[in-house]
Tab-separated table of C-alpha atoms in Angstrom:
chain	number	residue	atom	x	y	z
K	1	MET	CA	-11.840	69.565	10.497
K	2	ASN	CA	-10.589	72.999	9.418
K	3	ILE	CA	-6.982	73.355	8.716
K	4	LEU	CA	-5.421	76.782	7.943
K	5	ALA	CA	-2.549	76.039	5.624
K	6	LEU	CA	0.423	78.432	4.864
K	7	ASP	CA	3.442	78.381	2.367
K	8	SER	CA	6.044	80.943	1.960
K	9	SER	CA	8.727	78.375	1.215
K	10	GLY	CA	9.464	79.600	-2.497
K	11	ILE	CA	8.982	82.502	-4.674
K	12	ALA	CA	5.018	82.588	-4.159
K	13	ALA	CA	3.149	82.834	-0.860
K	14	SER	CA	-0.460	81.363	-0.247
K	15	ALA	CA	-2.933	80.616	2.361
K	16	ALA	CA	-5.602	78.098	2.228
K	17	ILE	CA	-8.382	76.698	4.481
K	18	VAL	CA	-8.939	72.996	3.871
K	19	THR	CA	-11.141	70.408	5.370
K	20	GLU	CA	-11.432	66.487	4.888
K	21	GLU	CA	-13.687	66.743	2.078
K	22	LYS	CA	-12.536	69.939	0.034
K	23	VAL	CA	-10.486	73.052	-0.208
K	24	LEU	CA	-12.672	75.870	1.056
K	25	GLY	CA	-10.794	78.664	-0.328
K	26	GLU	CA	-6.985	79.597	-1.287
K	27	PHE	CA	-5.227	82.849	-1.971
K	28	PHE	CA	-2.079	82.698	-3.820
K	29	ILE	CA	0.234	85.539	-4.779
K	30	ASN	CA	3.349	85.498	-6.897
K	31	HIS	CA	4.432	89.127	-7.363
K	32	LYS	CA	7.031	91.523	-6.111
K	33	MET	CA	6.020	92.064	-2.342
K	34	THR	CA	7.830	90.107	0.228
K	35	HIS	CA	6.217	87.395	2.271
K	36	SER	CA	6.470	89.231	5.513
K	37	GLN	CA	4.117	91.695	3.723
K	38	THR	CA	1.721	89.336	2.012
K	39	LEU	CA	1.133	86.062	4.086
K	40	MET	CA	-0.579	87.304	6.998
K	41	PRO	CA	-2.749	89.616	5.089
K	42	LEU	CA	-3.476	86.890	2.686
K	43	ALA	CA	-4.710	84.491	5.753
K	44	GLU	CA	-6.774	87.502	7.309
K	45	GLN	CA	-8.523	88.037	3.899
K	46	LEU	CA	-9.124	84.318	3.669
K	47	PHE	CA	-11.208	84.333	6.983
K	48	LYS	CA	-12.976	87.161	5.939
K	49	THR	CA	-13.960	86.186	2.642
K	50	LEU	CA	-14.954	82.759	3.678
K	51	ASP	CA	-16.686	83.986	6.845
K	52	VAL	CA	-14.712	81.670	8.989
K	53	ASP	CA	-13.770	82.394	12.605
K	54	LYS	CA	-10.225	81.792	13.650
K	55	LYS	CA	-11.727	79.805	16.657
K	56	ASP	CA	-13.000	77.400	14.134
K	57	ILE	CA	-9.638	76.467	12.919
K	58	ASP	CA	-8.535	72.799	14.250
K	59	TYR	CA	-4.737	72.880	13.097
K	60	VAL	CA	-2.390	75.105	11.289
K	61	ALA	CA	-0.135	73.732	8.882
K	62	VAL	CA	2.885	75.167	6.935
K	63	SER	CA	5.513	74.091	4.580
K	64	CYS	CA	8.521	73.345	6.330
K	65	GLY	CA	11.405	73.189	3.804
K	66	PRO	CA	13.669	72.880	2.129
K	67	GLY	CA	13.239	76.297	0.313
K	68	SER	CA	14.013	80.043	0.826
K	69	PHE	CA	15.717	80.468	4.330
K	70	THR	CA	13.882	83.695	4.951
K	71	GLY	CA	10.638	82.475	3.399
K	72	LEU	CA	10.676	79.260	5.793
K	73	ARG	CA	11.298	81.345	8.730
K	74	ILE	CA	8.397	83.581	7.960
K	75	GLY	CA	5.932	81.017	7.284
K	76	MET	CA	7.151	78.729	10.416
K	77	ALA	CA	7.138	82.219	12.644
K	78	ALA	CA	3.542	82.970	11.300
K	79	ALA	CA	2.114	79.509	12.001
K	80	LYS	CA	3.631	79.122	15.577
K	81	GLY	CA	2.252	82.505	16.331
K	82	LEU	CA	-1.317	81.352	15.285
K	83	CYS	CA	-0.912	78.207	17.041
K	84	LEU	CA	0.036	79.825	20.391
K	85	ALA	CA	-2.675	82.277	19.890
K	86	LEU	CA	-5.414	79.888	19.190
K	87	GLY	CA	-3.993	77.047	21.378
K	88	LYS	CA	-3.999	74.525	18.388
K	89	LYS	CA	-1.364	72.149	17.307
K	90	LEU	CA	0.963	72.652	14.269
K	91	ILE	CA	1.449	70.212	11.161
K	92	ALA	CA	4.976	70.891	9.444
K	93	VAL	CA	4.832	69.537	5.799
K	94	PRO	CA	8.018	69.015	3.693
K	95	THR	CA	7.947	71.276	0.819
K	96	LEU	CA	8.910	68.793	-1.691
K	97	ASP	CA	6.065	66.699	-0.737
K	98	VAL	CA	3.864	69.866	-1.282
K	99	ILE	CA	5.041	70.463	-4.758
K	100	ALA	CA	4.763	66.773	-5.682
K	101	GLU	CA	1.157	66.781	-4.809
K	102	ASN	CA	0.279	69.041	-7.644
K	103	ALA	CA	1.085	65.888	-9.762
K	104	ALA	CA	-0.714	63.374	-7.593
K	105	GLU	CA	-2.301	61.896	-10.545
K	106	SER	CA	0.693	61.124	-12.732
K	107	SER	CA	1.318	57.505	-13.506
K	108	GLY	CA	4.865	57.953	-13.745
K	109	LEU	CA	7.640	59.472	-11.526
K	110	VAL	CA	7.089	62.903	-9.950
K	111	VAL	CA	10.356	64.952	-9.475
K	112	PRO	CA	10.035	68.332	-7.824
K	113	VAL	CA	12.958	70.495	-7.932
K	114	MET	CA	13.621	73.750	-6.341
K	115	ASP	CA	16.248	76.263	-7.170
K	116	ALA	CA	18.877	75.919	-4.559
K	117	ARG	CA	21.060	78.422	-6.340
K	118	ARG	CA	25.164	77.743	-6.885
K	119	GLY	CA	24.057	75.477	-9.677
K	120	GLN	CA	21.971	72.970	-7.528
K	121	VAL	CA	18.486	71.883	-7.064
K	122	TYR	CA	16.623	70.671	-4.029
K	123	TYR	CA	14.752	67.598	-5.089
K	124	CYS	CA	13.159	64.190	-4.273
K	125	ILE	CA	11.927	61.391	-6.623
K	126	TYR	CA	8.433	60.080	-5.786
K	127	GLU	CA	6.408	57.432	-7.300
K	128	LYS	CA	2.807	56.205	-6.788
K	129	GLU	CA	2.115	53.353	-4.385
K	130	LYS	CA	-1.440	52.455	-3.257
K	131	GLY	CA	-2.826	55.583	-4.667
K	132	SER	CA	-0.422	57.873	-3.048
K	133	LEU	CA	3.053	59.390	-3.856
K	134	LYS	CA	5.690	57.924	-2.027
K	135	PRO	CA	9.395	59.243	-2.079
K	136	LYS	CA	11.965	56.806	-3.624
K	137	THR	CA	14.806	59.063	-2.473
K	138	ALA	CA	15.670	61.333	0.601
K	139	TYR	CA	15.254	65.123	0.303
K	140	ASP	CA	18.623	66.251	-1.125
K	141	ALA	CA	20.552	69.038	-2.980
K	142	ASP	CA	22.498	68.304	-6.029
K	143	SER	CA	23.035	69.520	-9.662
K	144	ILE	CA	20.413	69.105	-11.927
K	145	GLU	CA	22.623	66.827	-14.143
K	146	ALA	CA	22.756	64.513	-11.231
K	147	VAL	CA	19.412	64.367	-10.516
K	148	ILE	CA	18.284	63.698	-14.164
K	149	ASN	CA	20.752	60.875	-14.151
K	150	LYS	CA	19.153	59.260	-11.118
K	151	VAL	CA	15.672	59.707	-12.790
K	152	LYS	CA	16.904	57.963	-15.999
K	153	ALA	CA	18.211	55.111	-13.954
K	154	GLU	CA	14.911	54.482	-12.929
K	155	GLY	CA	13.939	53.878	-16.640
K	156	LYS	CA	10.386	55.520	-16.476
K	157	PRO	CA	8.589	58.349	-17.506
K	158	ALA	CA	8.680	61.472	-15.178
K	159	VAL	CA	7.297	64.743	-14.759
K	160	PHE	CA	9.457	67.543	-13.374
K	161	LEU	CA	7.843	70.560	-11.489
K	162	GLY	CA	8.824	73.420	-9.166
K	163	ASP	CA	10.832	76.634	-9.613
K	164	GLY	CA	13.805	74.606	-10.401
K	165	THR	CA	12.366	73.833	-13.720
K	166	VAL	CA	12.619	77.318	-15.002
K	167	PRO	CA	16.495	77.887	-14.971
K	168	PHE	CA	17.041	74.005	-16.059
K	169	GLU	CA	14.203	73.755	-18.515
K	170	SER	CA	16.617	72.879	-21.525
K	171	GLU	CA	18.254	70.205	-19.764
K	172	ILE	CA	15.058	68.435	-18.393
K	173	LEU	CA	13.421	68.539	-21.938
K	174	ASN	CA	16.548	67.462	-23.778
K	175	ALA	CA	16.614	64.400	-21.348
K	176	GLY	CA	13.218	63.538	-22.591
K	177	PHE	CA	11.232	64.181	-19.705
K	178	GLU	CA	8.042	66.371	-19.117
K	179	ILE	CA	7.704	69.525	-17.197
K	180	ALA	CA	4.463	70.548	-15.577
K	181	ASP	CA	2.497	73.601	-16.651
K	182	ASN	CA	2.421	76.802	-14.767
K	183	THR	CA	-0.836	76.194	-12.865
K	184	LYS	CA	0.837	73.131	-11.290
K	185	ARG	CA	4.448	73.934	-10.856
K	186	LEU	CA	4.683	75.847	-7.801
K	187	GLN	CA	3.913	74.801	-4.175
K	188	ARG	CA	0.419	75.987	-2.993
K	189	ALA	CA	-1.082	76.065	0.581
K	190	ALA	CA	-4.130	73.823	-0.730
K	191	CYS	CA	-1.403	71.111	-1.225
K	192	VAL	CA	0.003	71.830	2.308
K	193	GLY	CA	-3.607	71.567	3.757
K	194	THR	CA	-4.523	68.427	1.768
K	195	LEU	CA	-1.479	66.628	2.964
K	196	ALA	CA	-1.964	67.981	6.537
K	197	VAL	CA	-5.353	66.248	6.552
K	198	LYS	CA	-3.495	62.922	6.064
K	199	ALA	CA	-0.870	64.001	8.779
K	200	VAL	CA	-3.489	64.474	11.310
K	201	LYS	CA	-4.844	60.969	10.766
K	202	GLU	CA	-1.295	59.477	11.119
K	203	ASN	CA	-1.069	61.614	14.442
K	204	LYS	CA	1.611	63.894	13.071
K	205	ALA	CA	0.413	67.104	14.599
K	206	VAL	CA	2.764	68.468	17.136
K	207	GLU	CA	2.932	71.305	19.673
K	208	PRO	CA	4.118	74.373	17.851
K	209	GLU	CA	7.450	74.450	19.868
K	210	ASN	CA	8.418	71.240	18.496
K	211	ALA	CA	7.982	71.799	14.966
K	212	GLU	CA	11.232	72.069	12.888
K	213	LEU	CA	12.361	73.345	9.563
K	214	ILE	CA	14.100	71.339	7.036
K	215	TYR	CA	17.160	73.240	5.642
K	216	LEU	CA	19.304	70.480	4.046
K	217	ARG	CA	22.211	73.140	3.362
K	218	LYS	CA	23.516	75.880	5.374
K	219	SER	CA	22.141	79.355	4.475
K	220	GLN	CA	24.230	81.854	2.244
K	221	ALA	CA	25.053	84.094	5.443
K	222	GLU	CA	26.059	80.912	7.383
K	223	ARG	CA	28.308	79.760	4.400
K	224	GLU	CA	29.965	83.196	3.793
K	225	LEU	CA	30.537	83.416	7.315
K	226	GLU	CA	32.427	79.950	7.366
K	227	GLU	CA	34.285	80.827	4.426
K	228	ARG	CA	35.592	84.072	6.108
K	229	GLU	CA	36.450	82.094	9.236
K	230	ASN	CA	38.207	79.380	7.129
K	231	ALA	CA	40.104	81.855	5.008
K	232	LEU	CA	43.691	81.222	4.394
K	233	SER	CA	46.222	83.933	3.911
K	234	PHE	CA	50.001	83.552	2.642
K	235	ARG	CA	52.944	85.909	3.089
K	236	LEU	CA	56.778	85.413	3.171
K	237	MET	CA	58.522	84.689	6.354
K	238	THR	CA	60.153	87.464	8.443
K	239	LYS	CA	62.841	86.928	11.000
K	240	ALA	CA	60.186	86.955	13.613
K	241	ASP	CA	58.663	83.629	12.135
K	242	ILE	CA	61.821	81.519	12.908
K	243	ASP	CA	60.506	80.146	16.213
K	244	VAL	CA	57.016	79.645	14.508
K	245	ILE	CA	58.746	77.377	11.704
K	246	ALA	CA	60.531	75.438	14.344
K	247	ASP	CA	57.397	74.693	16.432
K	248	ILE	CA	55.707	73.570	13.441
K	249	GLU	CA	58.616	71.474	12.282
K	250	LYS	CA	58.575	69.762	15.685
K	251	ARG	CA	54.768	68.933	15.281
K	252	CYS	CA	55.033	67.618	11.946
K	253	PHE	CA	58.373	65.704	11.602
K	254	SER	CA	60.233	62.598	13.511
K	255	VAL	CA	63.535	64.547	12.390
K	256	PRO	CA	62.458	68.215	12.547
K	257	TRP	CA	65.136	70.958	11.671
K	258	SER	CA	66.417	72.963	14.447
K	259	ARG	CA	65.968	76.553	15.319
K	260	LYS	CA	69.484	77.120	14.386
K	261	MET	CA	69.374	75.480	11.111
K	262	ILE	CA	66.088	77.476	10.043
K	263	GLU	CA	67.813	80.628	11.201
K	264	ASP	CA	70.808	79.884	9.214
K	265	ASP	CA	68.837	79.020	6.022
K	266	PHE	CA	66.900	82.203	6.491
K	267	LYS	CA	70.123	84.216	6.461
K	268	ASN	CA	71.620	82.632	3.405
K	269	GLY	CA	69.696	84.867	1.145
K	270	LEU	CA	68.794	81.689	-1.177
K	271	THR	CA	65.797	80.525	0.700
K	272	TYR	CA	62.161	81.665	0.521
K	273	TYR	CA	59.746	80.812	2.968
K	274	ILE	CA	56.043	81.045	2.607
K	275	ILE	CA	53.787	81.115	5.932
K	276	CYS	CA	50.083	80.228	5.836
K	277	GLU	CA	47.950	81.725	8.316
K	278	LYS	CA	44.180	81.089	9.351
K	279	LYS	CA	42.493	83.521	11.543
K	280	GLY	CA	45.903	85.365	12.017
K	281	LYS	CA	47.546	82.320	13.431
K	282	PRO	CA	50.282	80.245	11.519
K	283	ILE	CA	49.077	76.793	10.482
K	284	GLY	CA	51.705	75.906	7.909
K	285	TYR	CA	54.795	76.884	5.853
K	286	ALA	CA	56.546	75.907	2.737
K	287	GLY	CA	60.302	76.420	1.991
K	288	ILE	CA	62.139	76.669	-1.223
K	289	TRP	CA	65.997	77.125	-2.262
K	290	HIS	CA	66.635	79.308	-5.275
K	291	VAL	CA	69.949	77.812	-6.821
K	292	VAL	CA	70.879	79.267	-10.062
K	293	ASN	CA	67.650	78.936	-12.169
K	294	GLU	CA	66.015	75.983	-10.066
K	295	GLY	CA	63.938	75.810	-7.064
K	296	ASN	CA	64.340	72.910	-4.285
K	297	ILE	CA	61.716	72.587	-2.058
K	298	THR	CA	63.023	71.960	1.293
K	299	ASN	CA	59.690	71.352	3.279
K	300	VAL	CA	55.817	71.529	3.219
K	301	ALA	CA	54.516	71.208	6.656
K	302	VAL	CA	50.812	71.951	8.088
K	303	ILE	CA	50.028	71.342	11.767
K	304	PRO	CA	48.200	68.111	12.378
K	305	GLU	CA	44.780	69.510	13.174
K	306	GLU	CA	44.843	71.328	9.946
K	307	GLN	CA	45.734	68.500	7.828
K	308	GLY	CA	43.512	67.128	5.223
K	309	LYS	CA	41.862	70.257	4.539
K	310	GLY	CA	43.675	71.469	1.283
K	311	VAL	CA	46.155	73.617	3.266
K	312	GLY	CA	49.175	71.804	1.756
K	313	LYS	CA	47.737	72.276	-1.768
K	314	ARG	CA	47.376	75.753	-1.416
K	315	LEU	CA	51.032	76.194	-0.269
K	316	MET	CA	52.130	74.261	-3.126
K	317	GLU	CA	50.220	76.679	-5.325
K	318	GLU	CA	51.910	79.591	-3.749
K	319	LEU	CA	55.494	78.033	-4.181
K	320	ILE	CA	54.950	77.378	-7.660
K	321	GLN	CA	53.477	80.882	-8.327
K	322	LEU	CA	56.567	82.248	-6.392
K	323	ALA	CA	58.905	80.090	-8.372
K	324	LYS	CA	57.725	81.616	-11.633
K	325	GLN	CA	57.886	85.131	-10.356
K	326	LYS	CA	61.516	84.421	-9.770
K	327	HIS	CA	61.905	83.013	-13.389
K	328	MET	CA	63.015	79.357	-12.195
K	329	ILE	CA	62.903	76.979	-14.988
K	330	GLY	CA	62.013	74.020	-12.748
K	331	MET	CA	61.501	72.778	-9.146
K	332	THR	CA	62.781	69.578	-7.429
K	333	LEU	CA	62.016	67.805	-4.109
K	334	GLU	CA	62.689	64.737	-2.195
K	335	VAL	CA	59.911	62.790	-0.462
K	336	ARG	CA	59.952	59.588	1.587
K	337	VAL	CA	59.291	56.605	-0.602
K	338	SER	CA	56.399	55.622	1.765
K	339	ASN	CA	54.845	58.823	1.977
K	340	GLU	CA	51.946	58.157	-0.398
K	341	ILE	CA	49.803	61.232	0.718
K	342	ALA	CA	52.688	63.561	-0.210
K	343	LYS	CA	53.643	61.901	-3.345
K	344	HIS	CA	49.967	62.052	-4.648
K	345	LEU	CA	50.082	65.902	-3.620
K	346	TYR	CA	53.271	66.353	-5.768
K	347	GLU	CA	52.012	64.357	-8.572
K	348	SER	CA	48.700	66.342	-8.731
K	349	PHE	CA	51.141	69.517	-9.437
K	350	GLY	CA	52.938	67.452	-12.433
K	351	PHE	CA	56.000	66.539	-10.363
K	352	LYS	CA	57.363	63.232	-11.606
K	353	ALA	CA	59.891	60.675	-10.084
K	354	GLU	CA	63.381	61.230	-11.482
K	355	GLY	CA	65.345	59.089	-9.185
K	356	ILE	CA	66.128	57.651	-5.601
K	357	ARG	CA	68.470	58.700	-2.903
K	358	PRO	CA	69.123	55.594	-0.908
K	359	GLU	CA	68.848	55.577	2.817
K	360	TYR	CA	68.415	59.367	2.698
K	361	TYR	CA	66.576	59.873	6.215
K	362	SER	CA	68.554	59.435	9.235
K	363	ASP	CA	65.841	58.195	11.667
K	364	ASN	CA	65.100	54.914	9.861
K	365	ARG	CA	67.481	55.007	6.870
K	366	GLU	CA	64.535	55.208	4.388
K	367	SER	CA	65.225	56.141	0.881
K	368	ALA	CA	64.101	59.307	-0.558
K	369	LEU	CA	62.206	59.748	-3.934
K	370	ILE	CA	63.700	62.531	-6.077
K	371	MET	CA	60.883	64.455	-8.090
K	372	TRP	CA	61.060	67.040	-10.607
K	373	LYS	CA	58.545	69.608	-12.256
K	374	ASN	CA	59.157	71.834	-15.339
K	375	LEU	CA	58.065	75.236	-15.142
């Protein structure tokens, strides 16, 4: 059985041909050129050097993630293309398994960590059982501090490996754990092939169109697009927003302010309304009366489908900033005594209960809690 194994999931690229008995050969490069330029030439040179015909390959194996989004796609595309050209099945091997295989002889825990950016690592914790490494956790992404704490909780010695050990070397060593040396730190195609041999015996080879990548997280481009789509903007109310606020009132409150009340309030010269928009559509508002040197918050309202997403918190931040710009010395508000969610929100901004207005609300005679915050 001959397996062509490819890896381009991280900073290095490699290709290997592996049999049941041994690694016939491996080419590994960890330099400046991109995987799209190096991976297939490595495989071609491997066939030439070993004098192996492509038709003699029985399976193609590739590391399937987590890892570099671009690198994973390059590797999977190359593997699928070869499988389709040669009429062979594909074996997708999880990248964290591949890295862990470098420390297969370890007697303690094996913890591969890959740099996932934004202060996180991809990781899994392994331990040897019946001669093979077995995962004790799911593949996941978390901070290195959280990973270290999980390893500590096992109460066993551990070796860390993977490119995530570079930015977090001091944290790992200070926790009393070992880091594998450079020759065993990164994922290699030889390990992909070794694990693929086992996968073949377990009938895990699939048709190339059925192979999938393991991402764990959205790509940076997807995250940035989502952030842009979910971005909130804030502006002061204009006369044209009276109907907008009236509609939000009706959707949010059992006793909403009427359109005339909102219009009269807007005209009095003492009220400021802040509109929150998402994709150009108003989704909430907050109002405050400026009386002498104090601010009285009238309402904070967010349409039902956008509630629970932090919009109310952002509106409060904008109100507080506005109050400071207008040189107010404090802010006050009334809230239903039963509205725990709103009370918790206000308390998070430093508002404190100062009194009760008995039977304040007309719909059910519920009392209002008076809250105050110094600025």
